[in-house]
Coordinates of C-alpha atoms and ligand atoms in Angstrom, one line a residue:
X1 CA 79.4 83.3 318.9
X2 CA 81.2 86.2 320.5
X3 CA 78.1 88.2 321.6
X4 CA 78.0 87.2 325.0
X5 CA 81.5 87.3 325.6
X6 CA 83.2 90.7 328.3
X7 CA 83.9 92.8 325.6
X8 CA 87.3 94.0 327.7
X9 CA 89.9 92.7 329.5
X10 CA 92.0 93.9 332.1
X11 CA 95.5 92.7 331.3
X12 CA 97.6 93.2 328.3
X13 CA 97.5 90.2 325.7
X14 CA 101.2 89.9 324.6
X15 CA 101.0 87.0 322.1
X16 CA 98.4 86.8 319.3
X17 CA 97.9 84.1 316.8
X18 CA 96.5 85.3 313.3
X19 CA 94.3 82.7 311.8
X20 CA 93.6 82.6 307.6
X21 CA 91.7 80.2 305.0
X22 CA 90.5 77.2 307.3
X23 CA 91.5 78.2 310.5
X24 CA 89.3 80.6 311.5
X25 CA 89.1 79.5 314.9
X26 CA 91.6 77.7 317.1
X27 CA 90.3 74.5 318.4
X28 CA 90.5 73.6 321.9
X29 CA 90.2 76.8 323.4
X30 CA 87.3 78.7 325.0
X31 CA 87.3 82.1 324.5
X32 CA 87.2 84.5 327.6
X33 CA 86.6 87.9 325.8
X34 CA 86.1 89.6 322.6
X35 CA 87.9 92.9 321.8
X36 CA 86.5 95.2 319.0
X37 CA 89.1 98.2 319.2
X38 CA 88.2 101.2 317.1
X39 CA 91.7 102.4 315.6
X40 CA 92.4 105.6 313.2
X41 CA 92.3 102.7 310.6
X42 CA 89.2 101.3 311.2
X43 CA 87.9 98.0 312.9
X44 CA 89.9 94.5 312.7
X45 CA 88.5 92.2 310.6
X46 CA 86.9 90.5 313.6
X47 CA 86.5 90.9 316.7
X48 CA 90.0 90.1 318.8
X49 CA 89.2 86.8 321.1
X50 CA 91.1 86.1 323.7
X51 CA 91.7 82.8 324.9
X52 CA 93.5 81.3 328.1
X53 CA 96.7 79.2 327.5
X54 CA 97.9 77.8 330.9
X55 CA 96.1 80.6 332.5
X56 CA 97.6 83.3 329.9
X57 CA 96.1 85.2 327.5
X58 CA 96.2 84.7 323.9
X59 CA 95.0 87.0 321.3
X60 CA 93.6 85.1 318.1
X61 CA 92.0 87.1 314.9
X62 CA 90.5 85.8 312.1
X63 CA 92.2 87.1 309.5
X64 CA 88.9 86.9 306.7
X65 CA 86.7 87.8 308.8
X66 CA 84.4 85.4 311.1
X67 CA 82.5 84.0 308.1
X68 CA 85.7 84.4 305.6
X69 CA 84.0 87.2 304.2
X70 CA 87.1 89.3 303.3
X71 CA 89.1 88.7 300.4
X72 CA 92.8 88.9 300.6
X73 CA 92.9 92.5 299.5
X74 CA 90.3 93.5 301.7
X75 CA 91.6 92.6 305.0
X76 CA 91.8 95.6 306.9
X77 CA 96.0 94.5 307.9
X78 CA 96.3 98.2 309.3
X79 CA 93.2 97.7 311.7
X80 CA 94.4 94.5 312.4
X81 CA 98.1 95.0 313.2
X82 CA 97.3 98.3 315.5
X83 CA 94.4 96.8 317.3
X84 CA 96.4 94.2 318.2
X85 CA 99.1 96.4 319.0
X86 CA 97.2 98.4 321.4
X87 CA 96.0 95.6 323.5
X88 CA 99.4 94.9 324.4
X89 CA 100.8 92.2 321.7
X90 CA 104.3 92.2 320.5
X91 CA 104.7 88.8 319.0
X92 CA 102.1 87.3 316.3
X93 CA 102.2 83.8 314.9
X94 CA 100.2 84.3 311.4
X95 CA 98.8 81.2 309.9
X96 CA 98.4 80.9 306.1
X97 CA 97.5 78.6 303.5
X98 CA 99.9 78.5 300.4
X99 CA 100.7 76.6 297.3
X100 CA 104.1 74.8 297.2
X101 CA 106.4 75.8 294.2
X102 CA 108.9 73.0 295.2
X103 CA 108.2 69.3 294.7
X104 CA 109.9 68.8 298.3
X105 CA 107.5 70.7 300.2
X106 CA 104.3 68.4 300.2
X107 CA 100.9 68.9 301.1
X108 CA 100.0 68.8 304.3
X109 CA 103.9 70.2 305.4
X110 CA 104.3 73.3 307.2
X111 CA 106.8 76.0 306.1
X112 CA 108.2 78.7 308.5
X113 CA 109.6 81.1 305.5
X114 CA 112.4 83.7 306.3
X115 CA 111.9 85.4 302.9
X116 CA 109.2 87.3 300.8
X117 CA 109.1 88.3 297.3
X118 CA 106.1 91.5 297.4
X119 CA 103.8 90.7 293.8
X120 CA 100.9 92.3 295.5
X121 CA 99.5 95.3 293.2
X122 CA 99.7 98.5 295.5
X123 CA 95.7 98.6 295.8
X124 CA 96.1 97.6 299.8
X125 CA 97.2 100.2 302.0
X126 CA 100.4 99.1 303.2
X127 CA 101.8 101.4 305.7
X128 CA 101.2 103.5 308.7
X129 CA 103.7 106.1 308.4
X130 CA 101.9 108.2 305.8
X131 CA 99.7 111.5 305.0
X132 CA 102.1 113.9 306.6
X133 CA 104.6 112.0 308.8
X134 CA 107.3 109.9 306.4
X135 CA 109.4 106.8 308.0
X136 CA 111.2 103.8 306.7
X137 CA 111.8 101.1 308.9
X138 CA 114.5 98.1 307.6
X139 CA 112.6 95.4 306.3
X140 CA 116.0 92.8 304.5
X141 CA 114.4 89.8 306.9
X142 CA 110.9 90.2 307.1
X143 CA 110.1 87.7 309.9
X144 CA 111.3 87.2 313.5
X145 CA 114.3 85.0 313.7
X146 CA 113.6 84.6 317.3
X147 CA 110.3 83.4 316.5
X148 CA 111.2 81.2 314.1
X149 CA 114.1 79.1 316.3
X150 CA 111.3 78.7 318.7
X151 CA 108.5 77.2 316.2
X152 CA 111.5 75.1 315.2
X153 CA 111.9 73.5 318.7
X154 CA 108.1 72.5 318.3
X155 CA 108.7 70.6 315.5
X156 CA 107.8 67.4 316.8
X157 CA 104.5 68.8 317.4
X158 CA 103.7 67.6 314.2
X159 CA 101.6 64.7 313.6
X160 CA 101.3 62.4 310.5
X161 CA 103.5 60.2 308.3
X162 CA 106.1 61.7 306.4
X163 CA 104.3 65.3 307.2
X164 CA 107.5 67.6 307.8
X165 CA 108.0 71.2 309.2
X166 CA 110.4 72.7 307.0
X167 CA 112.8 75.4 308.0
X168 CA 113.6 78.8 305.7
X169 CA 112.2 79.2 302.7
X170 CA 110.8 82.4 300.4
X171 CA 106.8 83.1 300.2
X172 CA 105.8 84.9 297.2
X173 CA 102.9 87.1 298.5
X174 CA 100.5 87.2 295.1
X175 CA 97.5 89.6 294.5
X176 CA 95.2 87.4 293.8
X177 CA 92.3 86.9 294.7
X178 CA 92.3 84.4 291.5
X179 CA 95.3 82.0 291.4
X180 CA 98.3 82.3 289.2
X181 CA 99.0 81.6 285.3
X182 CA 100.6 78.7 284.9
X183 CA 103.4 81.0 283.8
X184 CA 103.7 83.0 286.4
X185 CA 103.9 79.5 288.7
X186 CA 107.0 78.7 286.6
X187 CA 108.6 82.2 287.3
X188 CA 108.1 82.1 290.6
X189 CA 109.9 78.8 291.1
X190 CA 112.8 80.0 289.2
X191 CA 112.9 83.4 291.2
X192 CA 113.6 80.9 293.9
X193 CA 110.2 80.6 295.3
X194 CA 109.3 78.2 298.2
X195 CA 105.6 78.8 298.4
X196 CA 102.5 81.0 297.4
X197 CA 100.0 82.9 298.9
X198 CA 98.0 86.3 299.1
X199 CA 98.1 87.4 302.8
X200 CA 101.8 87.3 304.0
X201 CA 102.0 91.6 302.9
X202 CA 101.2 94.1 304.0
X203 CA 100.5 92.2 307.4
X204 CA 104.4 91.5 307.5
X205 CA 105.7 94.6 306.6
X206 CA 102.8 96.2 309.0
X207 CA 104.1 94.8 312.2
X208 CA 107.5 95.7 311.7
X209 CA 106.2 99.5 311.7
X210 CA 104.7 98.4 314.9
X211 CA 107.5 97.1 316.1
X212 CA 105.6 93.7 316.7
X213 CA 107.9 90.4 316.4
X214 CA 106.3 88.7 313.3
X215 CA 106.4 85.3 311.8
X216 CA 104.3 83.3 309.7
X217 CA 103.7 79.3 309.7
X218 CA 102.6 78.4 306.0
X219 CA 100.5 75.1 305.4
X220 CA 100.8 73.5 302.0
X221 CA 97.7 72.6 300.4
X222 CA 98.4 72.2 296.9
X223 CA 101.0 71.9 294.0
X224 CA 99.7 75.3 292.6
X225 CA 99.6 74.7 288.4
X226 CA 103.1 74.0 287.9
X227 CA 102.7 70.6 289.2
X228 CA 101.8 67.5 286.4
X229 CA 99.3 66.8 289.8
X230 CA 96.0 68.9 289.6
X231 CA 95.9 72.6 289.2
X232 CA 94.8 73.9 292.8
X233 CA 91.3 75.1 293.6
X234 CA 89.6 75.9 296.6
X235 CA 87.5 72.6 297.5
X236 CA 91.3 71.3 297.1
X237 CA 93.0 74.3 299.4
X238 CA 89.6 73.1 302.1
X239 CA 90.0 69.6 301.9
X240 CA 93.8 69.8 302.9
X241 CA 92.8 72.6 305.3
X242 CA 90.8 70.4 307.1
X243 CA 94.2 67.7 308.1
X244 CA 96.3 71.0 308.3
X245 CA 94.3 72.8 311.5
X246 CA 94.9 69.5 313.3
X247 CA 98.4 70.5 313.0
X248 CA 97.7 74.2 313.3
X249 CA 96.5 73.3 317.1
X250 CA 99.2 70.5 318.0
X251 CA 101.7 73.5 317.3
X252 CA 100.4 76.4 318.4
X253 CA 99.8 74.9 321.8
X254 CA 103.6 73.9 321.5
X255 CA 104.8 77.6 320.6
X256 CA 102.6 79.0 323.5
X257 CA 104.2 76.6 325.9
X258 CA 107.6 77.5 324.7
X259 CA 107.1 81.5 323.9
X260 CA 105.3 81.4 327.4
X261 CA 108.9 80.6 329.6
X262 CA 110.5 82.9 331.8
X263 CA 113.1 82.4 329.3
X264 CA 111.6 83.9 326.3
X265 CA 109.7 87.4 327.7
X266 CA 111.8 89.6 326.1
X267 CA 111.6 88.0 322.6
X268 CA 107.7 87.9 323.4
X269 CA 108.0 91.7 324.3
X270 CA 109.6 92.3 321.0
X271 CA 112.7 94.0 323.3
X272 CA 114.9 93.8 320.1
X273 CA 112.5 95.8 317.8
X274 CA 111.5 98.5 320.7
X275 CA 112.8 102.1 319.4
X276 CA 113.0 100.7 315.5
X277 CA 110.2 102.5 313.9
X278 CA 110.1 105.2 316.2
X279 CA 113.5 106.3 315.2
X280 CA 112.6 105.9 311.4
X281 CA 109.6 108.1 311.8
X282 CA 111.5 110.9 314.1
X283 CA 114.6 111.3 311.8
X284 CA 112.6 112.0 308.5
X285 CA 109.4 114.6 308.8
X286 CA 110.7 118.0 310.0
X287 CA 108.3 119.3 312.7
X288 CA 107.2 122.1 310.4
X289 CA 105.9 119.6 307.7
X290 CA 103.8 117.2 310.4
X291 CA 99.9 116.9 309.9
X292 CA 98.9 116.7 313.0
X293 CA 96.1 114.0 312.1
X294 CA 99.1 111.9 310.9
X295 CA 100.7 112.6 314.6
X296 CA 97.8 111.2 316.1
X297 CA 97.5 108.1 314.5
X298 CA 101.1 107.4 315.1
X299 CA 100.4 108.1 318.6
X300 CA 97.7 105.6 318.7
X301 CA 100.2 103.1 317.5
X302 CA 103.0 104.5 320.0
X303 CA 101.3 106.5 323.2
X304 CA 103.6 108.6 324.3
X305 CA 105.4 109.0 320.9
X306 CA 105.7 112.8 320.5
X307 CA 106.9 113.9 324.1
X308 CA 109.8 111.6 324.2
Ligands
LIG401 C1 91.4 79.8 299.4 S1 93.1 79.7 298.8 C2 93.7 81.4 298.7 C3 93.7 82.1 300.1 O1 94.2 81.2 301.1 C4 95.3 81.8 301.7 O2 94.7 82.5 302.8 P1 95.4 82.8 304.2 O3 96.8 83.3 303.9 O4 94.6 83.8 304.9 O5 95.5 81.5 304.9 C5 95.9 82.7 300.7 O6 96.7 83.7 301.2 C6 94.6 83.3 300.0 O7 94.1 84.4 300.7
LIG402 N1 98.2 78.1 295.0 C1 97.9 79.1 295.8 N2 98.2 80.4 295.4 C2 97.9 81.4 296.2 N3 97.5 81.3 297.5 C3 97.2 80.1 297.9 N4 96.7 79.6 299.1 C4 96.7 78.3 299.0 N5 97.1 77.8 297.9 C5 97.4 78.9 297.1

């Protein structure tokens, strides 16, 4: 599909839209090119197409690969995040498919969370700043507010009766790749627990090292097991998948319109998070104890980084 495509393109891509379980292509668009970026972290897990929104381009990755091939801990999210990165994009819209934990939030309804509880295992690699060069960066809200107000705005995007779009909300980020104990689904509900799924870290906290405005749109497309309804399984998470990438392309055209106004550049250019990382990487290694491999791949990340 994206052999005969340019395999460059000669403008940055600002925006990129991140595409999980049943969306592994947005509808509606042709693609114009397909990136392939080598990074110090490897190769995305596909290649990066860009499409044309209005005549701008738009980044989209397949989060699983092209054929869904990679399993939640095996997406490459450092890869990902920095390839992106280094085409030019500074705000990603990340698509997921989740389990509800709350009787309100129906399949078929769309979530934009502001919270995440991490219950991943620590077998994905989950940071850049590593191996020789040490940094924290703030993490207390782990999406883009900005973001957020302006998938908000597109509510009315959404089509279907009694579908909703519902504001705030906490994503546990699971392991996986099997599904929870029914236990576990209890606990999670009375951590305060919105919905569930197995992708939101380290992709999240990933972005913010890149200083990248992040937020993720969650589809519901089942009850998980804590629900007297079905337990969830995949044909289920599919079948719901199928009505939900409607939805998926109704908004994202919606955001794109919106994110794409005059307006809105420096919230697309991630102005507020420019300088972040960088400062929490600077402050902590003293020059005598930098690997200089480290150095590089930070550099990759941010060109430029070690002569400011
Ligand atoms: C097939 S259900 C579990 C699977 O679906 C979600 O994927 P994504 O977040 O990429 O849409 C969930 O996180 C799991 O990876
Ligand atoms: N119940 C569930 N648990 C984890 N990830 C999911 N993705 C979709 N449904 C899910």
């Amino acid at each position: 599909m994206t052999l005969d495509l340019p395999t460059t393109f000669d403008r940055p891509v600002h925006i990129a839209v991140i595409g999980g379980t049943g969306l592994g292509k947005l509808e509606g668009y042709t693609p114009v090119a397909a990136l392939n970026p080598e990074t110090p972290w490897g190769y995305p897990s596909s290649p990066i197409l860009i499409l044309e929104h209005n005549g701008h381009p738009v980044a989209f990755l397949a989060r699983h690969g092209l054929h869904h091939q990679l399993a939640p801990h095996e997406v490459p999210s450092r890869a990902n995040i920095a390839a992106l990165r280094s085409i030019g994009v500074r705000s990603i819209i990340a698509f997921s498919a989740v389990g509800s934990l709350r009787e309100e939030i129906k399949p078929m309804d769309f979530v934009v969370p502001d919270q995440i509880i991490d219950r991943t295992k620590g077998v994905r690699p989950f940071t850049f700043f590593e191996g020789g060069v040490v940094g924290h960066v703030g993490f207390a809200d782990p999406f883009d507010a900005g973001l957020a107000k302006v998938v908000q705005k597109c509510a009315d995007a959404m089509r279907g009766d009694g579908v909703r779009l519902h504001m705030g909300g906490v994503v546990v980020c699971m392991e996986g790749p099997q599904f929870s104990t029914r236990a576990e689904s209890n606990l999670y509900r009375s951590w305060g627990g919105s919905v569930i799924n197995m992708s939101a870290l380290p992709e999240a906290k990933l972005a913010r090292e890149a200083e990248i405005a992040y937020q993720m749109i969650c589809m519901a497309t089942d009850y998980d097991c804590w629900h007297e309804s079905e337990d969830v399984d995949v044909a289920m998470v599919m079948k719901y998948m199928a009505a939900n990438s409607q939805n998926a392309k109704h908004l994202v055209a919606a955001v794109l319109d919106e994110l794409l106004k005059q307006e809105n550049s420096d919230l697309v250019l991630a102005k507020h998070w420019e300088g972040s990382a960088q400062g929490a990487v600077k402050f902590m290694t003293k020059p005598e104890g930098r690997n200089p491999e480290a150095m590089k791949r930070i550099e990759y990340l941010f060109p430029g980084f070690w002569n400011e």
